[in-house]
């Protein structure tokens, strides 16, 4: 057990030794981190004993909620049975095999193989290597270019950050690497201007075809996209977008990668976002909800024809020490068992998501909210100075709103001035009511600060 310390002690020790991800080190140095100590259900407790409703499920991952003893027990059991072995050089172990089979049962039809990784970023590194390997096996090694989207997020490793379209990330370290192209995102509220949303969705989809033609079909290996962009700000494409993208993809011989790291494991009310939108991807990177975040694990689910091609290619010189880690696999299996037996995905679709979305829409009347949008267990609020013209506040107010959230016992994420939520799937009605009440309190506090 850790020694009990004061918040200031933790912060000081952290400042001395911890390099935290995605944190402004200048600000962190001045203020110190918030120390989260314990969690149960949809709530966290910080080092001051304050109770916080975690409307982000950690980082979009704690789908079954915190404090699940079954997952701790599965960890304990597997640690004693086989704490580690690997899948290299023609070995395997029961948890990884069983997990691949369990994933095949819930995945879209015809996607029956899984390559395991340690995270979503690693999964997307695997995607990059796998699609190029795939085309090389098919005697088309020149098909190397992968098309992603501006403001898409596919992780933080060199491949993940390159496939993603985050400007700030590209600005550090000469990214993207060669062979990656980006097209416009289907972000109607932010970029659609005076266009009708459906016309805008079609325009954004057609950007894909333009890019394929510009690069040359013979050089394009794949298109990668999140069914709903998460880290970009819960960007829900207009209804016209995915059907038009599908039509375009059908015309060209390129692979389609649906990044399910956030949308997978129930977030949309289906097991995968691809099922929600009727997409038929060739590859689906997964992570997060796979273990509900209890242990790190990711993977890539592949369609049968891809697995068949890989089988013809002999050895794939790729893999991670922790690919299919037995303890993580045991936790993922138990997590999937919980999701299935408690019918959590079905409940999201029938009850929880419709209720969350109904209540979320009520926030649209707040003076700061230009748009309240949501789908499944995802929600976003666009904060604006002027609703009609969608004018933002000079200097931005998202981070200020986020501070008010913390002060009032709520975790919401700010992506610029888009406030987003992605709560645990097990959140109940009362907790949704509490969430909406807290969001309104925080919006009011932000508005008061601006007045
Ligand atoms: N892909 C998507 C869609 C994500 O949202 C994320 C993380 O937020 C990743 C990939 C990267 O996953 P990880 O942080 O586990 O590396």
Short mmCIF file of C-alpha atoms and ligand atoms in Angstrom, two decimals:
data_model
loop_
_atom_site.label_atom_id
_atom_site.label_comp_id
_atom_site.label_asym_id
_atom_site.label_seq_id
_atom_site.Cartn_x
_atom_site.Cartn_y
_atom_site.Cartn_z
CA UNK A 1 0.00 0.00 0.00
CA UNK A 2 1.09 3.55 -0.61
CA UNK A 3 2.02 5.67 2.41
CA UNK A 4 -0.68 8.16 3.28
CA UNK A 5 0.46 11.61 2.24
CA UNK A 6 -1.16 14.98 1.86
CA UNK A 7 -2.22 16.26 -1.52
CA UNK A 8 0.69 18.72 -1.45
CA UNK A 9 3.13 15.85 -0.77
CA UNK A 10 1.82 13.85 -3.72
CA UNK A 11 1.99 16.86 -5.97
CA UNK A 12 5.53 17.70 -4.92
CA UNK A 13 6.74 14.13 -5.42
CA UNK A 14 4.99 14.00 -8.79
CA UNK A 15 6.61 17.26 -9.85
CA UNK A 16 10.02 15.86 -8.97
CA UNK A 17 9.71 12.57 -10.83
CA UNK A 18 6.65 12.11 -13.01
CA UNK A 19 6.46 13.13 -16.66
CA UNK A 20 2.72 12.98 -17.24
CA UNK A 21 1.17 12.40 -20.71
CA UNK A 22 -0.66 15.23 -22.49
CA UNK A 23 0.01 17.70 -19.68
CA UNK A 24 1.26 21.26 -19.90
CA UNK A 25 4.40 20.99 -17.78
CA UNK A 26 4.51 24.70 -17.07
CA UNK A 27 0.97 24.69 -15.70
CA UNK A 28 1.47 21.41 -13.90
CA UNK A 29 4.62 22.78 -12.27
CA UNK A 30 2.74 25.80 -11.00
CA UNK A 31 -0.48 24.11 -9.91
CA UNK A 32 0.27 20.46 -9.29
CA UNK A 33 -1.83 17.55 -10.49
CA UNK A 34 -5.22 16.54 -9.16
CA UNK A 35 -4.64 13.33 -7.26
CA UNK A 36 -7.27 10.65 -7.80
CA UNK A 37 -7.12 7.98 -5.15
CA UNK A 38 -10.06 5.65 -5.31
CA UNK A 39 -13.11 4.78 -7.39
CA UNK A 40 -16.39 2.92 -7.27
CA UNK A 41 -19.17 2.66 -9.84
CA UNK A 42 -19.21 5.98 -11.72
CA UNK A 43 -17.51 7.95 -8.95
CA UNK A 44 -13.92 8.87 -8.11
CA UNK A 45 -12.54 10.24 -4.87
CA UNK A 46 -9.59 12.60 -4.85
CA UNK A 47 -6.89 13.00 -2.23
CA UNK A 48 -8.99 15.60 -0.44
CA UNK A 49 -11.78 13.07 -0.08
CA UNK A 50 -13.96 14.84 -2.66
CA UNK A 51 -16.42 12.70 -4.61
CA UNK A 52 -16.30 13.28 -8.38
CA UNK A 53 -18.72 11.94 -11.00
CA UNK A 54 -16.48 10.59 -13.77
CA UNK A 55 -18.44 11.51 -16.87
CA UNK A 56 -15.46 10.44 -19.03
CA UNK A 57 -15.13 6.84 -17.73
CA UNK A 58 -11.44 7.54 -17.23
CA UNK A 59 -10.31 7.99 -20.81
CA UNK A 60 -13.48 6.59 -22.44
CA UNK A 61 -12.63 3.17 -21.16
CA UNK A 62 -14.22 2.10 -17.86
CA UNK A 63 -17.29 0.68 -19.58
CA UNK A 64 -18.40 -1.64 -16.75
CA UNK A 65 -17.69 0.96 -14.08
CA UNK A 66 -15.13 1.02 -11.28
CA UNK A 67 -14.80 -1.42 -8.41
CA UNK A 68 -15.66 -4.68 -10.18
CA UNK A 69 -14.45 -7.42 -7.90
CA UNK A 70 -14.87 -10.03 -10.68
CA UNK A 71 -12.12 -8.33 -12.68
CA UNK A 72 -9.80 -8.19 -9.68
CA UNK A 73 -10.51 -11.88 -9.02
CA UNK A 74 -9.81 -12.81 -12.65
CA UNK A 75 -6.48 -10.98 -12.39
CA UNK A 76 -5.57 -12.79 -9.19
CA UNK A 77 -6.50 -16.21 -10.55
CA UNK A 78 -4.56 -15.74 -13.79
CA UNK A 79 -1.52 -14.30 -12.01
CA UNK A 80 -1.24 -17.50 -10.03
CA UNK A 81 -1.96 -19.79 -13.00
CA UNK A 82 0.23 -18.20 -15.67
CA UNK A 83 1.27 -14.60 -15.06
CA UNK A 84 3.16 -14.28 -18.29
CA UNK A 85 3.86 -16.07 -21.46
CA UNK A 86 3.98 -14.85 -25.03
CA UNK A 87 2.55 -15.70 -28.41
CA UNK A 88 5.84 -15.57 -30.30
CA UNK A 89 7.53 -18.34 -32.30
CA UNK A 90 4.52 -20.63 -32.46
CA UNK A 91 3.50 -20.70 -28.84
CA UNK A 92 0.18 -19.63 -27.38
CA UNK A 93 -1.81 -19.89 -24.15
CA UNK A 94 -5.46 -20.48 -23.26
CA UNK A 95 -6.47 -16.92 -22.22
CA UNK A 96 -5.33 -15.37 -25.54
CA UNK A 97 -6.96 -18.11 -27.61
CA UNK A 98 -10.20 -17.97 -25.64
CA UNK A 99 -10.26 -14.18 -25.86
CA UNK A 100 -9.75 -14.17 -29.63
CA UNK A 101 -12.66 -16.64 -29.91
CA UNK A 102 -14.87 -14.54 -27.59
CA UNK A 103 -14.15 -11.40 -29.63
CA UNK A 104 -14.97 -13.28 -32.84
CA UNK A 105 -18.40 -14.06 -31.38
CA UNK A 106 -19.30 -10.43 -30.79
CA UNK A 107 -17.52 -8.91 -33.80
CA UNK A 108 -19.34 -8.27 -37.09
CA UNK A 109 -19.84 -11.39 -39.21
CA UNK A 110 -16.75 -12.44 -41.11
CA UNK A 111 -14.28 -10.85 -38.69
CA UNK A 112 -12.93 -13.84 -36.85
CA UNK A 113 -9.26 -13.19 -36.17
CA UNK A 114 -7.50 -10.92 -33.70
CA UNK A 115 -3.91 -9.69 -33.47
CA UNK A 116 -3.26 -8.52 -29.90
CA UNK A 117 -1.35 -5.44 -28.79
CA UNK A 118 -0.84 -3.58 -25.55
CA UNK A 119 -2.87 -0.43 -26.30
CA UNK A 120 -4.84 1.44 -28.93
CA UNK A 121 -1.70 3.15 -30.21
CA UNK A 122 0.08 -0.16 -30.59
CA UNK A 123 -3.01 -1.53 -32.31
CA UNK A 124 -2.67 1.23 -34.89
CA UNK A 125 1.04 0.58 -35.29
CA UNK A 126 -0.04 -2.95 -36.10
CA UNK A 127 -2.58 -1.58 -38.58
CA UNK A 128 0.11 0.33 -40.45
CA UNK A 129 2.45 -2.64 -40.64
CA UNK A 130 -0.31 -5.12 -41.35
CA UNK A 131 -1.94 -3.29 -44.26
CA UNK A 132 1.42 -2.76 -45.97
CA UNK A 133 2.33 -6.38 -45.39
CA UNK A 134 -1.07 -7.41 -46.78
CA UNK A 135 -0.55 -5.55 -50.06
CA UNK A 136 3.02 -6.82 -50.36
CA UNK A 137 1.74 -10.40 -50.07
CA UNK A 138 -0.75 -9.56 -52.82
CA UNK A 139 2.13 -8.46 -55.04
CA UNK A 140 1.19 -4.82 -54.77
CA UNK A 141 3.94 -3.49 -52.49
CA UNK A 142 3.52 0.00 -53.94
CA UNK A 143 0.14 0.25 -52.18
CA UNK A 144 1.46 1.93 -49.05
CA UNK A 145 -0.37 5.22 -48.56
CA UNK A 146 -2.88 5.37 -45.74
CA UNK A 147 -5.51 8.08 -45.74
CA UNK A 148 -6.63 9.41 -42.35
CA UNK A 149 -8.61 12.49 -41.38
CA UNK A 150 -7.71 15.90 -40.01
CA UNK A 151 -8.50 15.93 -36.29
CA UNK A 152 -8.84 12.15 -36.20
CA UNK A 153 -7.12 10.42 -33.28
CA UNK A 154 -5.40 7.07 -33.55
CA UNK A 155 -2.92 7.20 -30.70
CA UNK A 156 0.35 8.68 -29.65
CA UNK A 157 3.09 6.43 -31.02
CA UNK A 158 4.80 7.50 -34.24
CA UNK A 159 2.37 5.52 -36.37
CA UNK A 160 -0.67 6.41 -34.25
CA UNK A 161 0.10 10.13 -34.23
CA UNK A 162 0.86 10.06 -37.96
CA UNK A 163 -2.38 8.30 -38.85
CA UNK A 164 -4.23 10.76 -36.63
CA UNK A 165 -4.72 14.29 -37.81
CA UNK A 166 -3.91 16.29 -34.70
CA UNK A 167 -2.05 19.43 -35.71
CA UNK A 168 -0.43 19.99 -32.32
CA UNK A 169 0.93 16.44 -32.28
CA UNK A 170 2.24 16.72 -35.84
CA UNK A 171 4.02 19.90 -34.80
CA UNK A 172 6.27 17.99 -32.41
CA UNK A 173 8.77 15.70 -34.09
CA UNK A 174 8.21 15.95 -37.84
CA UNK A 175 4.99 14.03 -38.11
CA UNK A 176 3.27 12.56 -39.97
CA UNK A 177 5.80 10.10 -41.32
CA UNK A 178 5.82 9.78 -45.12
CA UNK A 179 3.03 7.83 -46.75
CA UNK A 180 0.15 9.20 -44.69
CA UNK A 181 -2.40 11.65 -46.11
CA UNK A 182 -5.26 13.44 -44.37
CA UNK A 183 -8.64 14.58 -45.59
CA UNK A 184 -11.28 16.87 -44.07
CA UNK A 185 -13.35 15.71 -41.11
CA UNK A 186 -17.17 15.59 -41.12
CA UNK A 187 -17.46 18.26 -38.41
CA UNK A 188 -20.54 20.15 -39.47
CA UNK A 189 -20.93 22.45 -36.45
CA UNK A 190 -17.34 23.62 -36.57
CA UNK A 191 -16.68 23.62 -40.29
CA UNK A 192 -19.95 23.27 -42.15
CA UNK A 193 -20.62 27.01 -42.28
CA UNK A 194 -23.85 27.81 -44.10
CA UNK A 195 -24.04 24.38 -45.73
CA UNK A 196 -26.89 22.05 -44.95
CA UNK A 197 -25.55 19.25 -42.67
CA UNK A 198 -26.37 16.47 -45.14
CA UNK A 199 -24.78 18.28 -48.07
CA UNK A 200 -21.75 18.93 -45.89
CA UNK A 201 -21.56 15.22 -44.96
CA UNK A 202 -21.53 14.30 -48.63
CA UNK A 203 -18.90 16.90 -49.39
CA UNK A 204 -16.67 15.54 -46.59
CA UNK A 205 -17.14 11.98 -47.88
CA UNK A 206 -16.22 13.02 -51.39
CA UNK A 207 -12.93 14.35 -50.08
CA UNK A 208 -11.97 10.70 -49.73
CA UNK A 209 -12.56 10.00 -53.40
CA UNK A 210 -10.65 13.13 -54.38
CA UNK A 211 -7.69 12.01 -52.30
CA UNK A 212 -7.74 8.47 -53.70
CA UNK A 213 -7.68 9.88 -57.21
CA UNK A 214 -4.99 12.41 -56.34
CA UNK A 215 -2.68 9.78 -54.82
CA UNK A 216 -3.65 7.11 -57.34
CA UNK A 217 -5.63 4.02 -56.36
CA UNK A 218 -2.61 1.87 -57.14
CA UNK A 219 -0.72 3.57 -54.29
CA UNK A 220 -3.46 3.69 -51.64
CA UNK A 221 -3.39 0.90 -49.07
CA UNK A 222 -6.17 1.92 -46.69
CA UNK A 223 -8.51 4.53 -45.28
CA UNK A 224 -8.65 4.81 -41.48
CA UNK A 225 -11.39 6.55 -39.52
CA UNK A 226 -13.20 6.44 -36.21
CA UNK A 227 -16.95 5.79 -36.65
CA UNK A 228 -17.40 8.79 -34.34
CA UNK A 229 -14.33 10.94 -33.69
CA UNK A 230 -13.78 10.88 -29.95
CA UNK A 231 -10.71 12.88 -28.95
CA UNK A 232 -11.43 15.31 -31.79
CA UNK A 233 -14.52 16.41 -29.86
CA UNK A 234 -17.24 13.74 -30.21
CA UNK A 235 -17.77 14.53 -33.85
CA UNK A 236 -20.87 12.69 -35.02
CA UNK A 237 -20.93 12.73 -38.80
CA UNK A 238 -24.08 13.87 -40.61
CA UNK A 239 -26.25 10.91 -41.60
CA UNK A 240 -25.22 11.27 -45.22
CA UNK A 241 -21.52 10.75 -44.48
CA UNK A 242 -20.99 7.04 -43.89
CA UNK A 243 -23.32 5.77 -46.66
CA UNK A 244 -21.45 8.00 -49.14
CA UNK A 245 -18.05 6.85 -47.84
CA UNK A 246 -19.17 3.24 -48.20
CA UNK A 247 -20.15 3.84 -51.83
CA UNK A 248 -16.76 5.37 -52.52
CA UNK A 249 -14.89 2.55 -50.80
CA UNK A 250 -16.82 0.01 -52.87
CA UNK A 251 -15.42 1.56 -56.04
CA UNK A 252 -11.75 1.19 -55.08
CA UNK A 253 -9.53 -1.68 -54.06
CA UNK A 254 -8.39 -0.32 -50.70
CA UNK A 255 -8.75 -1.56 -47.15
CA UNK A 256 -11.05 0.17 -44.70
CA UNK A 257 -9.94 0.46 -41.09
CA UNK A 258 -12.62 1.47 -38.56
CA UNK A 259 -10.85 2.54 -35.38
CA UNK A 260 -13.13 1.14 -32.66
CA UNK A 261 -10.91 2.02 -29.72
CA UNK A 262 -13.62 4.31 -28.32
CA UNK A 263 -16.75 3.14 -30.15
CA UNK A 264 -16.12 -0.56 -29.46
CA UNK A 265 -17.59 -2.57 -26.60
CA UNK A 266 -20.95 -0.92 -26.38
CA UNK A 267 -20.45 2.83 -26.47
CA UNK A 268 -22.96 3.38 -29.30
CA UNK A 269 -25.46 0.79 -28.06
CA UNK A 270 -24.05 -1.82 -30.43
CA UNK A 271 -20.97 -3.89 -29.72
CA UNK A 272 -19.07 -1.86 -32.31
CA UNK A 273 -19.64 1.53 -33.90
CA UNK A 274 -19.30 -0.17 -37.29
CA UNK A 275 -22.45 -2.14 -36.53
CA UNK A 276 -24.26 1.05 -35.54
CA UNK A 277 -23.44 2.65 -38.89
CA UNK A 278 -23.60 -0.52 -41.00
CA UNK A 279 -19.92 -0.27 -41.94
CA UNK A 280 -18.04 -3.31 -43.14
CA UNK A 281 -14.43 -2.64 -42.23
CA UNK A 282 -11.54 -4.92 -43.09
CA UNK A 283 -9.73 -4.12 -39.85
CA UNK A 284 -10.91 -2.82 -36.48
CA UNK A 285 -8.36 -1.61 -33.94
CA UNK A 286 -9.70 -2.05 -30.39
CA UNK A 287 -8.53 -1.25 -26.83
CA UNK A 288 -10.08 0.68 -23.90
CA UNK A 289 -13.48 -1.03 -23.39
CA UNK A 290 -11.88 -4.39 -24.20
CA UNK A 291 -10.73 -4.60 -20.56
CA UNK A 292 -12.80 -1.63 -19.33
CA UNK A 293 -9.38 -0.09 -18.73
CA UNK A 294 -8.61 -2.42 -15.79
CA UNK A 295 -5.44 -3.62 -17.55
CA UNK A 296 -3.76 -2.33 -20.71
CA UNK A 297 -4.69 -4.24 -23.82
CA UNK A 298 -5.44 -3.57 -27.46
CA UNK A 299 -5.77 -5.50 -30.67
CA UNK A 300 -6.82 -5.50 -34.29
CA UNK A 301 -9.80 -7.54 -35.39
CA UNK A 302 -9.41 -8.55 -39.04
CA UNK A 303 -11.80 -9.74 -41.70
CA UNK A 304 -11.45 -13.30 -42.94
CA UNK A 305 -9.95 -12.38 -46.31
CA UNK A 306 -7.22 -10.40 -44.55
CA UNK A 307 -6.44 -13.32 -42.24
CA UNK A 308 -6.39 -15.60 -45.28
CA UNK A 309 -3.90 -13.37 -47.07
CA UNK A 310 -1.71 -13.17 -43.95
CA UNK A 311 -1.77 -16.95 -43.78
CA UNK A 312 -0.39 -17.07 -47.31
CA UNK A 313 2.39 -14.62 -46.41
CA UNK A 314 4.35 -16.83 -44.05
CA UNK A 315 5.91 -15.11 -41.08
CA UNK A 316 4.72 -11.61 -40.12
CA UNK A 317 7.75 -10.03 -38.46
CA UNK A 318 5.71 -8.06 -35.98
CA UNK A 319 4.50 -8.40 -32.39
CA UNK A 320 4.87 -7.13 -28.87
CA UNK A 321 6.20 -8.79 -25.72
CA UNK A 322 2.75 -8.23 -24.24
CA UNK A 323 0.64 -9.22 -27.28
CA UNK A 324 -2.19 -11.22 -25.74
CA UNK A 325 -0.76 -10.92 -22.22
CA UNK A 326 -2.46 -13.73 -20.25
CA UNK A 327 -3.55 -11.60 -17.30
CA UNK A 328 -4.90 -8.81 -19.51
CA UNK A 329 -6.62 -11.47 -21.64
CA UNK A 330 -8.23 -13.05 -18.57
CA UNK A 331 -9.52 -9.63 -17.52
CA UNK A 332 -10.83 -8.91 -21.03
CA UNK A 333 -12.63 -12.26 -21.05
CA UNK A 334 -14.23 -11.52 -17.71
CA UNK A 335 -15.12 -8.02 -18.87
CA UNK A 336 -16.83 -9.40 -21.98
CA UNK A 337 -18.63 -11.95 -19.81
CA UNK A 338 -19.94 -9.11 -17.59
CA UNK A 339 -21.01 -7.04 -20.61
CA UNK A 340 -22.88 -10.05 -22.01
CA UNK A 341 -24.41 -11.50 -18.85
CA UNK A 342 -25.58 -8.17 -17.51
CA UNK A 343 -26.81 -7.27 -21.00
CA UNK A 344 -25.06 -3.94 -20.67
CA UNK A 345 -24.87 -3.22 -24.41
CA UNK A 346 -28.56 -4.07 -24.85
CA UNK A 347 -29.45 -1.84 -21.89
CA UNK A 348 -27.42 1.03 -23.33
CA UNK A 349 -29.39 0.77 -26.56
CA UNK A 350 -32.84 0.33 -25.06
CA UNK A 351 -32.68 2.49 -21.94
CA UNK A 352 -29.50 4.21 -20.85
CA UNK A 353 -28.49 5.99 -24.06
CA UNK A 354 -32.02 7.18 -24.95
CA UNK A 355 -32.37 8.61 -21.43
CA UNK A 356 -28.92 10.24 -21.46
CA UNK A 357 -29.59 11.75 -24.89
CA UNK A 358 -33.02 13.04 -23.89
CA UNK A 359 -31.59 14.77 -20.85
CA UNK A 360 -28.47 15.96 -22.74
CA UNK A 361 -30.65 17.78 -25.25
CA UNK A 362 -32.14 19.84 -22.41
CA UNK A 363 -28.76 21.54 -22.09
CA UNK A 364 -29.19 23.11 -25.54
CA UNK A 365 -31.22 25.91 -23.97
CA UNK A 366 -28.28 27.11 -21.86
CA UNK A 367 -27.02 30.52 -22.98
CA UNK A 368 -23.47 29.19 -23.52
CA UNK A 369 -24.48 26.14 -25.55
CA UNK A 370 -24.49 26.52 -29.33
CA UNK A 371 -25.14 22.83 -29.95
CA UNK A 372 -25.85 19.84 -27.73
CA UNK A 373 -25.20 16.63 -29.66
CA UNK A 374 -24.84 13.04 -28.68
CA UNK A 375 -25.16 9.45 -29.69
CA UNK A 376 -25.16 6.33 -27.54
CA UNK A 377 -23.14 7.09 -24.44
CA UNK A 378 -21.32 10.05 -25.94
CA UNK A 379 -22.19 13.70 -25.63
CA UNK A 380 -20.78 17.07 -26.66
CA UNK A 381 -21.64 20.70 -25.96
CA UNK A 382 -20.33 23.48 -28.17
CA UNK A 383 -19.69 26.55 -26.04
CA UNK A 384 -20.20 29.82 -27.90
CA UNK A 385 -20.52 33.52 -27.29
CA UNK A 386 -23.17 33.89 -29.95
CA UNK A 387 -25.42 30.97 -30.83
CA UNK A 388 -26.63 32.27 -34.15
CA UNK A 389 -23.26 32.99 -35.71
CA UNK A 390 -21.52 30.17 -33.73
CA UNK A 391 -18.94 32.74 -32.60
CA UNK A 392 -16.53 31.43 -29.98
CA UNK A 393 -15.31 33.34 -26.94
CA UNK A 394 -12.01 35.12 -27.55
CA UNK A 395 -9.23 33.05 -25.96
CA UNK A 396 -11.54 30.08 -25.42
CA UNK A 397 -13.47 29.00 -22.33
CA UNK A 398 -13.31 25.20 -22.40
CA UNK A 399 -10.50 24.88 -19.87
CA UNK A 400 -12.24 27.37 -17.57
CA UNK A 401 -15.42 25.34 -17.76
CA UNK A 402 -13.39 22.22 -16.97
CA UNK A 403 -12.05 23.89 -13.82
CA UNK A 404 -15.60 24.61 -12.70
CA UNK A 405 -16.42 20.95 -13.33
CA UNK A 406 -13.61 19.80 -11.05
CA UNK A 407 -14.62 22.33 -8.41
CA UNK A 408 -18.18 20.99 -8.51
CA UNK A 409 -17.37 17.28 -8.50
CA UNK A 410 -17.63 16.43 -12.19
CA UNK A 411 -15.14 15.31 -14.81
CA UNK A 412 -15.90 16.56 -18.30
CA UNK A 413 -13.23 16.91 -20.95
CA UNK A 414 -12.60 20.11 -22.89
CA UNK A 415 -11.55 19.85 -26.54
CA UNK A 416 -11.06 23.52 -27.27
CA UNK A 417 -14.52 24.86 -26.45
CA UNK A 418 -16.29 21.57 -26.97
CA UNK A 419 -17.17 19.94 -23.65
CA UNK A 420 -17.53 16.19 -23.92
CA UNK A 421 -18.75 13.24 -21.91
CA UNK A 422 -18.45 9.48 -22.26
CA UNK A 423 -19.63 8.00 -18.95
CA UNK A 424 -19.39 4.38 -17.84
CA UNK A 425 -22.06 2.35 -19.65
CA UNK A 426 -23.48 1.21 -16.31
CA UNK A 427 -24.47 4.71 -15.21
CA UNK A 428 -28.08 4.61 -13.96
CA UNK A 429 -30.92 7.12 -14.33
CA UNK A 430 -30.34 8.79 -11.01
CA UNK A 431 -26.67 9.20 -11.83
CA UNK A 432 -27.55 10.60 -15.26
CA UNK A 433 -29.83 13.09 -13.53
CA UNK A 434 -26.95 14.00 -11.21
CA UNK A 435 -24.63 14.34 -14.22
CA UNK A 436 -26.97 16.69 -16.07
CA UNK A 437 -27.50 18.75 -12.90
CA UNK A 438 -23.75 19.08 -12.41
CA UNK A 439 -23.17 20.03 -16.04
CA UNK A 440 -25.73 22.81 -15.71
CA UNK A 441 -24.15 24.00 -12.47
CA UNK A 442 -20.74 24.14 -14.18
CA UNK A 443 -22.10 25.95 -17.23
CA UNK A 444 -23.78 28.48 -14.94
CA UNK A 445 -20.54 28.99 -13.00
CA UNK A 446 -18.65 29.49 -16.27
CA UNK A 447 -21.25 31.99 -17.49
CA UNK A 448 -21.03 33.89 -14.17
CA UNK A 449 -17.26 34.08 -14.49
CA UNK A 450 -17.63 35.56 -17.95
CA UNK A 451 -20.28 38.11 -16.95
N1 LIG B 1 -7.64 5.21 -31.29
C1 LIG B 1 -8.62 5.96 -30.77
C2 LIG B 1 -9.88 6.19 -31.54
C3 LIG B 1 -8.46 6.52 -29.51
O1 LIG B 1 -9.42 7.29 -28.99
C4 LIG B 1 -7.28 6.27 -28.79
C5 LIG B 1 -7.08 6.83 -27.44
O2 LIG B 1 -7.79 7.70 -27.00
C6 LIG B 1 -6.28 5.48 -29.40
C7 LIG B 1 -6.51 4.97 -30.65
C8 LIG B 1 -5.01 5.22 -28.70
O3 LIG B 1 -5.19 4.34 -27.65
P1 LIG B 1 -4.11 4.25 -26.46
O4 LIG B 1 -4.18 5.54 -25.71
O5 LIG B 1 -4.58 3.05 -25.69
O6 LIG B 1 -2.79 4.03 -27.05
#
